[in-house]
Coordinates of C-alpha atoms and ligand atoms in Angstrom, one line a residue:
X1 CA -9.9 40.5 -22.0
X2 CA -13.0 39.5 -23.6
X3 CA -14.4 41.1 -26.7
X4 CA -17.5 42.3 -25.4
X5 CA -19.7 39.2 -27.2
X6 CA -18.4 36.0 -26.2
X7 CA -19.1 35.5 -22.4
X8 CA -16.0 34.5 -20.5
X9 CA -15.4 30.5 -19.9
X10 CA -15.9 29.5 -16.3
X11 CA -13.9 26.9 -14.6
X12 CA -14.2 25.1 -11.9
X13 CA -11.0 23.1 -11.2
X14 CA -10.7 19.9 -8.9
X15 CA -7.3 19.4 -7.9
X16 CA -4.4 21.8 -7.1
X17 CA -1.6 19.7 -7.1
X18 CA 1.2 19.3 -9.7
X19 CA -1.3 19.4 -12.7
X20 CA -3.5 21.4 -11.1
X21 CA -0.9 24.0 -10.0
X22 CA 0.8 24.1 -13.4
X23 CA -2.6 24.5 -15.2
X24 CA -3.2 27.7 -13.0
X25 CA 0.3 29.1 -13.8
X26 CA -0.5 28.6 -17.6
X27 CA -4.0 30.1 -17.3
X28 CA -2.5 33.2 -15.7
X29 CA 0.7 34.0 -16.9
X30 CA -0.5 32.9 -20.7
X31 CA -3.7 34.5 -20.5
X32 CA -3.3 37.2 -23.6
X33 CA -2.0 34.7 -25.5
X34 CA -5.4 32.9 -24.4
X35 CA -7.7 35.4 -24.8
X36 CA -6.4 36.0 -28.2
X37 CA -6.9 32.7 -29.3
X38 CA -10.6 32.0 -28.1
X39 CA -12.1 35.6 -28.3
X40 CA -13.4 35.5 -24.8
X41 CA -11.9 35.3 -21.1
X42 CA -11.2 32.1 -19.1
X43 CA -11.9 32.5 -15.9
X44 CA -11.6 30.1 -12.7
X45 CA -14.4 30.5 -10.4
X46 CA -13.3 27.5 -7.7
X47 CA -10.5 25.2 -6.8
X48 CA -11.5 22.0 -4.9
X49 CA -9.1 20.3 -2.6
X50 CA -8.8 17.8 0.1
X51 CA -7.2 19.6 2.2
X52 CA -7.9 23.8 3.1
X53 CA -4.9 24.2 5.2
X54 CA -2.5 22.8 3.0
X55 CA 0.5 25.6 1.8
X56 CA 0.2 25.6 -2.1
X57 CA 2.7 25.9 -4.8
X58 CA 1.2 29.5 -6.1
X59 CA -1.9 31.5 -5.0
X60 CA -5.2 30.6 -6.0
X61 CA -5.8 33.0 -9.2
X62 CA -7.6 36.5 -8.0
X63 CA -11.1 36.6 -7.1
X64 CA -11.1 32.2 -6.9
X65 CA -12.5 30.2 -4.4
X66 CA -10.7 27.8 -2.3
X67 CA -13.3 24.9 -1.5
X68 CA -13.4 21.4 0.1
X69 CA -16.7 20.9 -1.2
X70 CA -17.2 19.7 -5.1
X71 CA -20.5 21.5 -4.9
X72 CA -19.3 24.5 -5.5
X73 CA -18.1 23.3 -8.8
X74 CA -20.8 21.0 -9.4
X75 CA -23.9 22.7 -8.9
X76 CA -22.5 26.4 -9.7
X77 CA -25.0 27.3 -12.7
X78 CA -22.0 29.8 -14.0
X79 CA -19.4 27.0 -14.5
X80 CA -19.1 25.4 -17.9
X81 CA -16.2 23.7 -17.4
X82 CA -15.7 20.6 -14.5
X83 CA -11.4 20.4 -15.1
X84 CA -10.6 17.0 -13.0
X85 CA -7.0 16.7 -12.0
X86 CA -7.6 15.0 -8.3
X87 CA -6.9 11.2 -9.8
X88 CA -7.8 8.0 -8.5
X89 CA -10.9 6.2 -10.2
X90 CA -13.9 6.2 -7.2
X91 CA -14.1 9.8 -6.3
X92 CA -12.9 11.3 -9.8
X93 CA -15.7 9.1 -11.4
X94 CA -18.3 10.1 -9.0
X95 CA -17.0 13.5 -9.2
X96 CA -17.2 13.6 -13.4
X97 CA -20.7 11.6 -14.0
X98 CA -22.3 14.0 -11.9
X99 CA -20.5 16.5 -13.9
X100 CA -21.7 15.6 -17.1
X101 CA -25.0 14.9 -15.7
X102 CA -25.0 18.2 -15.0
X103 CA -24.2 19.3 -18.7
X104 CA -20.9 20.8 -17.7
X105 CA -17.7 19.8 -20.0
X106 CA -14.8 18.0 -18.7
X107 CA -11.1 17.8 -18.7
X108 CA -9.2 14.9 -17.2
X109 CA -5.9 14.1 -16.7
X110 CA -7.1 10.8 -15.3
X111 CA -6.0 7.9 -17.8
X112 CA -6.6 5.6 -14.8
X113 CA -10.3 6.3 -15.0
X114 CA -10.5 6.6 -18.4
X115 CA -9.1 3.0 -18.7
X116 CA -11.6 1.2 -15.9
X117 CA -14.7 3.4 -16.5
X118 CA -14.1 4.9 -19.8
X119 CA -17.1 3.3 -21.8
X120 CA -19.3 5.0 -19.6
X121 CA -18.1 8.1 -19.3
X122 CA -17.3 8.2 -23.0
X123 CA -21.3 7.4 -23.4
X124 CA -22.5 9.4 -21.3
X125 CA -20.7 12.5 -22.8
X126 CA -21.9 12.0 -26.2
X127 CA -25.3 11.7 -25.2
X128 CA -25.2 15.2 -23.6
X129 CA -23.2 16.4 -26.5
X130 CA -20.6 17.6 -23.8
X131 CA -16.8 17.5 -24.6
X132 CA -14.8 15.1 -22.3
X133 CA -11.1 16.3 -22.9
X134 CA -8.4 14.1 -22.2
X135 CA -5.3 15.0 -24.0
X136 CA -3.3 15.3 -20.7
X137 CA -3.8 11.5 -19.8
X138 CA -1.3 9.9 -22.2
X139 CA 2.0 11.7 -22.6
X140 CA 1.7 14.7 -20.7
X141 CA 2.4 17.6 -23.0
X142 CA 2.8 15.7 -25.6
X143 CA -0.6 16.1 -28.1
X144 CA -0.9 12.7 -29.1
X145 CA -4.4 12.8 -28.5
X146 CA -5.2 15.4 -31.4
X147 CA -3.0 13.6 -33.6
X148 CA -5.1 10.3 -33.5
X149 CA -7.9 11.6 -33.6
X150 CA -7.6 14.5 -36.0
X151 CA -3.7 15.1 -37.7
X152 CA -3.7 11.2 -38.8
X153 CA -7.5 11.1 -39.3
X154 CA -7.4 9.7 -42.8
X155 CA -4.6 7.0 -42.3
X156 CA -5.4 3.4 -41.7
X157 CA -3.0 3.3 -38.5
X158 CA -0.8 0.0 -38.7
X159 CA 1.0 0.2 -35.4
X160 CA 2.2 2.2 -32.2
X161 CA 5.0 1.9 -30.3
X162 CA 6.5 4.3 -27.3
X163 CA 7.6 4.8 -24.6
X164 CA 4.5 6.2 -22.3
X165 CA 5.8 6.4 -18.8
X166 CA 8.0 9.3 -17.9
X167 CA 8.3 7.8 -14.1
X168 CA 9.7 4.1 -15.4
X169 CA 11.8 6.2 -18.1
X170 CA 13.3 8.7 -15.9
X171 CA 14.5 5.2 -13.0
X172 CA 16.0 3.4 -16.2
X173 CA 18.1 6.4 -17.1
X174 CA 19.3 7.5 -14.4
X175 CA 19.8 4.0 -13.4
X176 CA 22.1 3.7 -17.0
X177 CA 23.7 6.6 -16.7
X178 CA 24.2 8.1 -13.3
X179 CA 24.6 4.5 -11.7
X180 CA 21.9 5.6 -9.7
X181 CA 19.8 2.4 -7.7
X182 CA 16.2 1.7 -8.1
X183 CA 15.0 3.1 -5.0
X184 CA 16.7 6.5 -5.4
X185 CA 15.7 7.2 -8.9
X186 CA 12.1 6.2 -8.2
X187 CA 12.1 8.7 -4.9
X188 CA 13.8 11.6 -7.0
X189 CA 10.8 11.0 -9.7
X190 CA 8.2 11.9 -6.8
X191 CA 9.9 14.7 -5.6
X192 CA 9.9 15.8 -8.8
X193 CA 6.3 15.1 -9.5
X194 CA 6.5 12.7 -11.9
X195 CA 4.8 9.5 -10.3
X196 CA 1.6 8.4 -9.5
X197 CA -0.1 9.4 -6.0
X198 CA 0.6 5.4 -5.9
X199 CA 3.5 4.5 -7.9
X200 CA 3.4 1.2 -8.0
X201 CA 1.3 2.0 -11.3
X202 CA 4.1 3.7 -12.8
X203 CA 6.8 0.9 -12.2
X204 CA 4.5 -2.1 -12.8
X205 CA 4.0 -0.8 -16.0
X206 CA -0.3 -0.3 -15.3
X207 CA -0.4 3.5 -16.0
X208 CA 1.2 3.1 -19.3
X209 CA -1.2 0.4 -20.4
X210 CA -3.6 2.7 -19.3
X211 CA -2.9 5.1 -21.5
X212 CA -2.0 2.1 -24.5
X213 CA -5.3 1.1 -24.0
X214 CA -6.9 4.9 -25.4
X215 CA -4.1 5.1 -27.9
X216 CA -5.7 1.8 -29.1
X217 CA -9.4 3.8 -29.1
X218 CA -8.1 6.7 -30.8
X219 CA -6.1 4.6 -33.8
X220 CA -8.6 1.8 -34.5
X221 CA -12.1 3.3 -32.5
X222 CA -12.2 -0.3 -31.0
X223 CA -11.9 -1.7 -27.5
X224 CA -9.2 -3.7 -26.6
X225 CA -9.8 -3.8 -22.4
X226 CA -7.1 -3.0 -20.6
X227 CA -7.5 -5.7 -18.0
X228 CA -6.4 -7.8 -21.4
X229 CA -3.2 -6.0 -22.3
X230 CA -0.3 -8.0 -20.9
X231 CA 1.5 -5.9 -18.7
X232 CA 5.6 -6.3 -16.7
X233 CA 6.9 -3.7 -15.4
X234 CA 10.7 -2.9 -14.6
X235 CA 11.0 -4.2 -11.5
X236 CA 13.0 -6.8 -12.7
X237 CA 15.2 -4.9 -14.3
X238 CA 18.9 -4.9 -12.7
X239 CA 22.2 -3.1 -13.4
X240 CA 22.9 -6.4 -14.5
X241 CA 20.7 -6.3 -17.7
X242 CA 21.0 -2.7 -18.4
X243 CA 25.1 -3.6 -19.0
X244 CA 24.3 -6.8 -20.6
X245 CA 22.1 -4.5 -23.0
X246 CA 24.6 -1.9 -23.7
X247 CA 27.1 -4.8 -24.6
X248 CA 24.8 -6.0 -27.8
X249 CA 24.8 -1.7 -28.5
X250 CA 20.8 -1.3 -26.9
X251 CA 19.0 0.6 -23.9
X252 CA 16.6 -1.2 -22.0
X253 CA 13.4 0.6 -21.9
X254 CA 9.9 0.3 -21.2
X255 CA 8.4 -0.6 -24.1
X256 CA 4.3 0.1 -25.1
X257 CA 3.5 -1.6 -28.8
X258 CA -0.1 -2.1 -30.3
X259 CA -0.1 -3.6 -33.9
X260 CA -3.2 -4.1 -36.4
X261 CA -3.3 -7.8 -37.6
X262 CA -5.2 -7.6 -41.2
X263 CA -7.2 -4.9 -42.1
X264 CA -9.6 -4.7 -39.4
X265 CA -9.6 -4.9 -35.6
X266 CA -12.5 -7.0 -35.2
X267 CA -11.8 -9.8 -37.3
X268 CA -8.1 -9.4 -37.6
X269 CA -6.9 -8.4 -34.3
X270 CA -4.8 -6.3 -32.7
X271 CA -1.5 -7.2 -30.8
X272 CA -0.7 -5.1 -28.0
X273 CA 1.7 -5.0 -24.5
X274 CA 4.0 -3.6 -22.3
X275 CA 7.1 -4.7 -21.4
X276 CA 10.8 -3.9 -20.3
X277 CA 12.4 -4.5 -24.0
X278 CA 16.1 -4.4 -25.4
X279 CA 15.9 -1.2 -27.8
X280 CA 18.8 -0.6 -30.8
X281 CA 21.1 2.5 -29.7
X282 CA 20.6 3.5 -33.6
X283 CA 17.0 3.9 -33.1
X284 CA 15.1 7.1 -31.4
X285 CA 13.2 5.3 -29.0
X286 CA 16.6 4.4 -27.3
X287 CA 17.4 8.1 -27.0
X288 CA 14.6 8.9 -25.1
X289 CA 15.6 10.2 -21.6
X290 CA 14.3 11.4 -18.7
X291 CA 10.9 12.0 -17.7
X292 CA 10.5 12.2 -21.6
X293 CA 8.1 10.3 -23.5
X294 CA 8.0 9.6 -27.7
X295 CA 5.5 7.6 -29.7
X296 CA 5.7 6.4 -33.2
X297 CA 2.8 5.4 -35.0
X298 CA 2.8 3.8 -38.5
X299 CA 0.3 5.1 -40.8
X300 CA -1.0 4.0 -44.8
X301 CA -0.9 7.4 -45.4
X302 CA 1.9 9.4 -43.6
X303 CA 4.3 6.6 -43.0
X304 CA 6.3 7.0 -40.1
X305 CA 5.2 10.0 -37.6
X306 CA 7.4 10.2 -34.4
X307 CA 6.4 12.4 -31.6
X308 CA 8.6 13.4 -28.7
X309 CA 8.0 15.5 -25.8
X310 CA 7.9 15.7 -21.6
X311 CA 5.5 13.0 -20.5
X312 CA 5.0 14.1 -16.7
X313 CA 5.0 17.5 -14.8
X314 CA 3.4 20.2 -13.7
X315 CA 3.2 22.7 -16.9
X316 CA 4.0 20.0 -19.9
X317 CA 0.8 18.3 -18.5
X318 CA -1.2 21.5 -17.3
X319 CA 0.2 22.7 -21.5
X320 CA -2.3 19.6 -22.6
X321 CA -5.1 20.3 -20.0
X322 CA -5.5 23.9 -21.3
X323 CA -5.4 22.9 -24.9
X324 CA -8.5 20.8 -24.1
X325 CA -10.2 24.0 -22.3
X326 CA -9.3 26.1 -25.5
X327 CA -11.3 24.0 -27.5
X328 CA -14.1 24.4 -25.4
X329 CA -13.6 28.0 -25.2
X330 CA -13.5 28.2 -29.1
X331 CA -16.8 26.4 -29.5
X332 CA -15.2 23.3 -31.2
X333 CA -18.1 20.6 -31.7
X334 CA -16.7 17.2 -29.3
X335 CA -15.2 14.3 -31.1
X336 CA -14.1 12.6 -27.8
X337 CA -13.4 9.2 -29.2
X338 CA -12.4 10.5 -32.9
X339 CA -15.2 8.3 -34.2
X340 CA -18.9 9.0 -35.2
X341 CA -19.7 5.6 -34.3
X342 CA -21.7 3.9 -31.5
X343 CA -20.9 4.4 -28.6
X344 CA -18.8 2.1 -26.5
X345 CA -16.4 1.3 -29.4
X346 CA -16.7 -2.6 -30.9
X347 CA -14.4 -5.0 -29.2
X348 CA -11.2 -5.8 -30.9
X349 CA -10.2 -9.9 -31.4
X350 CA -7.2 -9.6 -28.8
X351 CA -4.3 -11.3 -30.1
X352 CA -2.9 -13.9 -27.8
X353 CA 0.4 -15.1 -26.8
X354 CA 0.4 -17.7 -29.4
X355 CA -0.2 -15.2 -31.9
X356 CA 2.4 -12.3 -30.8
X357 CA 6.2 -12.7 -31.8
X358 CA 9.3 -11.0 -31.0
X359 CA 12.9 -12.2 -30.0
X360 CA 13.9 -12.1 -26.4
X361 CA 16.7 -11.1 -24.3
X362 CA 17.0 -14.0 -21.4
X363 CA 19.0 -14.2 -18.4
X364 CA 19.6 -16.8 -16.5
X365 CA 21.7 -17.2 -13.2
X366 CA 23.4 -20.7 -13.2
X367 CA 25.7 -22.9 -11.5
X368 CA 28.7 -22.8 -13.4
X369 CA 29.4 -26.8 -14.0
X370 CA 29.3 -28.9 -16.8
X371 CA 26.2 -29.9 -18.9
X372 CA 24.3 -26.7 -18.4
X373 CA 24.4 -25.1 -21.5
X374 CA 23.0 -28.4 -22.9
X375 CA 20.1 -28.6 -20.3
X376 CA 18.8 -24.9 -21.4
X377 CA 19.4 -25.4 -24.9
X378 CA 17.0 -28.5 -24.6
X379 CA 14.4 -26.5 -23.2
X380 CA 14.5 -23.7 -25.5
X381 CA 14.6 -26.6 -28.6
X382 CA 11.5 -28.5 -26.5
X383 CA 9.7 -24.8 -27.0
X384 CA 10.8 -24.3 -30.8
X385 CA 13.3 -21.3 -29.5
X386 CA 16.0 -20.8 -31.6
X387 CA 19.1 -18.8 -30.1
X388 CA 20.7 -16.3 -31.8
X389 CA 23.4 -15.6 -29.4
X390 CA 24.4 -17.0 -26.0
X391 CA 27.2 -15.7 -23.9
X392 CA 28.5 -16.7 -20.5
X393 CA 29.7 -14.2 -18.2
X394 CA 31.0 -14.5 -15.3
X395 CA 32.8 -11.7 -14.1
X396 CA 33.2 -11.1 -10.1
X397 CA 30.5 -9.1 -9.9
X398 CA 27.8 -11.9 -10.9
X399 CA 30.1 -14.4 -9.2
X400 CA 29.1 -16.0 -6.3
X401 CA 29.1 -19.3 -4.2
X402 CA 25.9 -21.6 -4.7
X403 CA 23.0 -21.0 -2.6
X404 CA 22.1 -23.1 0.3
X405 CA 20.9 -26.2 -1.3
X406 CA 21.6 -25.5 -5.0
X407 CA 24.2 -27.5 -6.9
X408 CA 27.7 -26.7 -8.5
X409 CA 30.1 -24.4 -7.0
X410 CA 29.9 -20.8 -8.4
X411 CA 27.0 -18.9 -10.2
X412 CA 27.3 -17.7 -13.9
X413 CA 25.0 -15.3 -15.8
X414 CA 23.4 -17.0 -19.1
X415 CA 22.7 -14.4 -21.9
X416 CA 20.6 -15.6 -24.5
X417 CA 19.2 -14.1 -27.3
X418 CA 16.6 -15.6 -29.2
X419 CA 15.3 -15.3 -32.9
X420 CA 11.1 -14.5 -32.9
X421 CA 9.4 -17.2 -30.9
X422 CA 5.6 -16.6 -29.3
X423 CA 5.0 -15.3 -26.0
X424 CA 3.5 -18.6 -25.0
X425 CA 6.6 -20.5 -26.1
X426 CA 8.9 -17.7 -24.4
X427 CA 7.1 -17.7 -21.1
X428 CA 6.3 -21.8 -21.1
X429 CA 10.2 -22.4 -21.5
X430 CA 10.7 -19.8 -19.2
X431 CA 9.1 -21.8 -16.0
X432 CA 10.6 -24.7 -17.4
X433 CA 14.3 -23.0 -17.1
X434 CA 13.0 -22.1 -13.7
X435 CA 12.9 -25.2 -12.1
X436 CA 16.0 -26.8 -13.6
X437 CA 18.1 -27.8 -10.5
X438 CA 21.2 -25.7 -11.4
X439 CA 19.2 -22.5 -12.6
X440 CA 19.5 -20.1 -9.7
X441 CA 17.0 -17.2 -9.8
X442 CA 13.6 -16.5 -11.7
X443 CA 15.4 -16.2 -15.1
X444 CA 14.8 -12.6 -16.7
X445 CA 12.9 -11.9 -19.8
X446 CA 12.4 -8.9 -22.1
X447 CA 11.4 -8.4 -25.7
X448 CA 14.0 -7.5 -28.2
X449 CA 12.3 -4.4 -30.4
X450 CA 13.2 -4.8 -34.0
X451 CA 13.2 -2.6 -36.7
X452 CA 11.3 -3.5 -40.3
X453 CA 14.3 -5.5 -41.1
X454 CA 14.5 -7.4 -38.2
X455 CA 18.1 -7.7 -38.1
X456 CA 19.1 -8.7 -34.3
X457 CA 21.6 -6.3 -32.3
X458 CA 24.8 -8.0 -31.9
X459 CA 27.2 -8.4 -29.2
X460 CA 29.7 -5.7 -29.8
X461 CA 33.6 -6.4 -29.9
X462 CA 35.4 -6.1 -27.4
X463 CA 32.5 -7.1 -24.9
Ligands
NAP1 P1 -1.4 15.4 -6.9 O1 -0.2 16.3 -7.0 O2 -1.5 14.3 -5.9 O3 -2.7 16.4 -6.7 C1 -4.0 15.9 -6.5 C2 -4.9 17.1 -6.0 O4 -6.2 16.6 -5.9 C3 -4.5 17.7 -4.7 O5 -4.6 19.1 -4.8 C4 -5.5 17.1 -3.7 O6 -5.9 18.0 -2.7 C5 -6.7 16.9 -4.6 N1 -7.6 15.8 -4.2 C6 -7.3 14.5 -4.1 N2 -8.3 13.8 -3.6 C7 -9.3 14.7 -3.5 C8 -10.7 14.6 -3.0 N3 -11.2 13.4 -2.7 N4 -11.4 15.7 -3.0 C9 -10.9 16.9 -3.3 N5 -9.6 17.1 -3.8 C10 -8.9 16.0 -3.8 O7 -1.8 14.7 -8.4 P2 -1.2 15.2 -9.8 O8 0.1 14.6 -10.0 O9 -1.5 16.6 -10.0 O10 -2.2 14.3 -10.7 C11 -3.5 14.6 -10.9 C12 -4.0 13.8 -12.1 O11 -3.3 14.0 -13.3 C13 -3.9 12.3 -11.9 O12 -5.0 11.7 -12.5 C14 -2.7 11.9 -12.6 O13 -2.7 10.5 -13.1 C15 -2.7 12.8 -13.8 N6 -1.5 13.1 -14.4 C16 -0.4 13.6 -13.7 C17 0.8 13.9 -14.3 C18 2.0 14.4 -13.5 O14 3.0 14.6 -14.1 N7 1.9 14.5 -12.2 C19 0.9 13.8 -15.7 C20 -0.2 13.4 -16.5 C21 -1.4 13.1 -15.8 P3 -4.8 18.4 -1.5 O15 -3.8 19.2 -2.2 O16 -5.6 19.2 -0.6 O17 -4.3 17.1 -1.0
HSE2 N1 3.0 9.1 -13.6 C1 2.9 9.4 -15.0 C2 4.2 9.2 -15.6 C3 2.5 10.8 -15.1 O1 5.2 9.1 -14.9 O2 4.3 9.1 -16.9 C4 2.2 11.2 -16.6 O3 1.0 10.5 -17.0

C-alpha cells in the first residue's frame, strides 16, 4: 500500500517465462515486504509476450495487461519501468534503446546483450540519467553485481574466479555423481529452466564469458571484449576425465578466472578465460553443486570474499531482478557501471596465451606399444612442458582394438599432468600430440586451478 506521497512504480514487463514468471510471484506474494521497503506501491501495468495463447505458469497479477505488442509498454506515459526478461540480442536491444530513449529505466536479465551491445546501451543510459539494472545477468540470485560495484568499492580487486554457469554445473554433477550421461543431464537442466532458449551457450561455455566479461567491468571499469576471452566448453568432457580427476582428489568444473597483471588494466593487463579445469576437493569451488554458482574475488582490502548462491531459476533470478526495481522504486541515483568515468569503459591490454600460465591435466588415447611414452615426452620437452605426473591406465573400459588404419594393437589412456606452462605452449604441443601416428583421438586438455601455494593435486593411493 502506498503512503499516500510516493506515487506507485509502474512496470511494464517483457517476458513471462521462467524469469519473468518468478519475478511476478515475488512481486505479488512479497509485496508488503516491498512496500515497506520503498514507501510506495509497485505495480505492473503490462506483460508482453510472443505468444497470447500460451497457458502460463501463474496468472497475470490483477488488473495487468496481457500484450503481444511492446507498445504498450513502450509508449505507455505511466510506465517508469521497461523490465526485459525475453532474451536474445536483436529484439531485446531494439526493445531496450527504444526504451531508454524513451526515458524509462531498465532491468535485464540479458547478459547476452549486455556482452555484444553493452557499450551502447551502457552510454546511452547515462546520458539520460536512467538506471539500467542488471544484477540478474551474472549469477542469478546471487548479488554479485552490488558487490563490485558497491560492497568492494574501495578495494583494488586482484582476481576473480567461479563458477558462473548453473546449466554446465548442474550436467558435470550429475554426470559425477548420479552417473547420469551428457545428454540426460543437459535435457533435465531445461526442463528445469535452467538453460539458455539455445543452450549451446550454456555448454560451450559463451554465457559464462558473457557474464565474465561484466564481472571484468564491474572490478576494473575497463573493457576487455568478450569476443577476446578465450572460451571451451564441456563438451569434451567424459566420464573418463571426471574419474581420472577424482583419482588425483579434484572435480572437474567449469572454470571462469580474470586476473589483474600490475596495478592497472590498461598498461598491465588483465588475464582472463573459461575453461573445463581440474579443481582441489579441499577447495569450495569443488563443492559447488547443482545449478549453484560461487565467485571469489581477491581484493587489497577485504582479502578473500566468497559468494555462493542459485545461479539459474525462476525466483533466485526473478530475487535479483526485483532488487534492481527496488532501487528504482527507492530513488537510488544510477551507478550502472560502478564508475564515474567516461563512458564506454578504456580498453584493457588483453593478456595473451604467451602470457597466461597454469598446469594442465592432458589426456591422451594411445596405442599401447613401445616407444610412446618417449614420443609425447619429446613433444612436451620441444614445448618447454614439464610433467609432473603421468600415469597409464588401461583398464577394460578404455581398452580397445586399434582403429582402422592406426598402429599398435590396443588403446591406452595417457594422464599427464603438467607443472605451469603458457597456453600457447599447452595448445601448440597439443596439435603436435594430435598428429603423432599412434595418438588416437584429439587429446583432452584442461587447466589445473591452484591455490596461492601452487602445490599440484596428487594421484591418491590406492588409484
Ligand atoms: P524463457 O523462459 O524462454 O522466456 C522468454 C519469454 O519472453 C517468454 O514469455 C516469451 O514469450 C517472451 N518472448 C520471447 N521473444 C519475444 C518477442 N520477440 N516478443 C515478445 N515476447 C517475447 O526465458 P527465461 O529463461 O525466462 O530467460 C529470460 C532472460 O533471462 C534471458 O535473457 C536469460 O538469459 C536470462 N536469465 C535466465 C535465467 C534462468 O534461470 N532461466 C537466469 C538468469 C538470466 P512466450 O511465452 O509467449 O513464448
Ligand atoms: N542459462 C544460465 C545458466 C541461466 O545456466 O547459468 C543463468 O544465467
Amino acid at each position: 500500500m502506498a503512503d499516500g506521497h510516493n506515487p506507485p512504480l509502474t512496470l511494464g514487463i517483457a517476458g513471462f517465462g521462467t524469469v519473468g514468471s518468478g519475478l511476478l510471484r515475488i512481486l505479488r506474494e512479497n509485496r508488503a515486504e516491498i512496500t515497506a521497503r520503498t514507501g510506495r506501491e509497485v505495480r505492473v501495468k503490462s506483460v508482453l509476450v510472443r505468444d497470447l495463447s500460451k497457458a502460463r505458469a501463474c496468472p497475470p497479477p490483477d488488473g495487468a495487461r496481457l500484450t503481444d505488442n511492446p507498445d504498450d509498454l513502450l509508449k505507455d506515459p505511466e510506465t517508469d519501468v521497461f523490465v526485459e526478461l525475453i532474451g536474445g540480442i536483436e529484439t531485446a536491444g531494439e526493445l531496450v534503446g527504444k526504451a531508454l530513449r524513451a526515458g524509462k529505466h531498465v532491468v535485464t536479465a540479458n547478459k547476452a546483450l549486455l556482452a555484444e551491445r553493452g557499450n551502447e546501451i551502457f552510454a546511452l543510459a547515462a546520458e539520460k540519467k536512467l538506471h539500467l539494472g542488471y544484477e540478474a545477468s551474472v549469477c542469478g540470485g546471487i548479488p554479485i553485481i552490488r558487490t563490485l560495484r558497491e560492497a568492494l568499492a574501495g578495494d583494488r580487486l586482484d582476481s576473480i574466479v567461479g563458477i558462473l554457469n548453473g546449466t554446465s554445473n548442474f550436467i558435470l554433477s550429475e554426470m559425477s555423481d548420479k552417473g547420469m550421461d551428457f545428454a540426460a543431464a543437459l535435457k533435465e537442466a531445461q526442463t528445469r529452466g535452467y538453460a539458455e532458449a539455445d543452450p549451446v551457450l550454456d555448454i560451450d561455455g559463451r554465457d559464462a564469458a558473457q557474464k565474465l566479461y561484466l564481472l571484468i567491468r564491474l572490478a576494473w571499469g575497463a573493457e576487455y571484449p568478450y569476443a577476446a576471452i578465450p572460451v571451451s566448453g564441456i563438451t569434451g568432457v567424459s566420464p573418463a576425465d571426471i574419474r581420472y580427476a577424482r583419482e588425483f582428489g579434484c572435480r572437474v568444473k567449469l572454470i571462469c578466472y580474470a586476473r589483474l597483471h600490475g596495478d592497472d588494466p590498461r598498461s598491465g593487463g588483465i588475464e582472463a578465460g573459461v575453461c573445463p579445469a581440474l579443481v582441489n576437493e579441499r577447495f569450495l569451488l569443488a563443492r559447488v553443486e547443482g545449478a549453484y554458482n560461487a565467485v571469489r574475488v581477491e581484493g587489497n582490502a577485504a582479502g578473500s570474499v566468497f559468494l555462493h548462491g542459485k545461479g539459474a531459476g525462476d525466483l533466485p533470478t526473478g530475487s535479483s531482478v526485483a532488487a534492481d526495481i527496488l532501487d528504482i522504486a527507492k530513488n537510488v541515483p544510477p551507478c550502472n557501471t560502478g564508475f564515474a568515468g567516461p563512458h564506454p569503459t578504456a580498453p584493457a591490454r588483453v593478456i595473451g596465451p604467451r602470457e597466461s600460465f597454469s598446469p594442465h591435466y592432458l589426456r591422451l588415447n594411445v596405442a599401447d606399444r613401445p616407444g610412446v611414452l618417449r614420443d609425447v615426452a619429446a613433444v612436451l620437452a620441444d614445448h618447454a612442458i614439464s610433467l609432473a605426473q603421468v600415469i597409464q591406465k588401461d583398464d577394460a573400459a578404455e581398452t580397445a582394438p586399434p582403429p582402422a588404419g592406426k598402429a599398435g594393437p590396443y588403446t591406452a589412456s595417457l594422464i599427464l599432468m603438467t607443472h605451469k606452462a603458457s597456453d600457447d605452449a599447452v595448445h601448440k604441443a597439443v596439435t603436435a600430440l594430435a598428429a603423432l601416428p599412434f595418438v588416437r583421438e584429439s587429446p583432452v586438455r584442461f587447466r589445473v586451478l591452484t591455490g596461492k601455494s601452487g602445490e599440484l593435486p596428487r594421484l591418491r593411493a590406492g588409484s
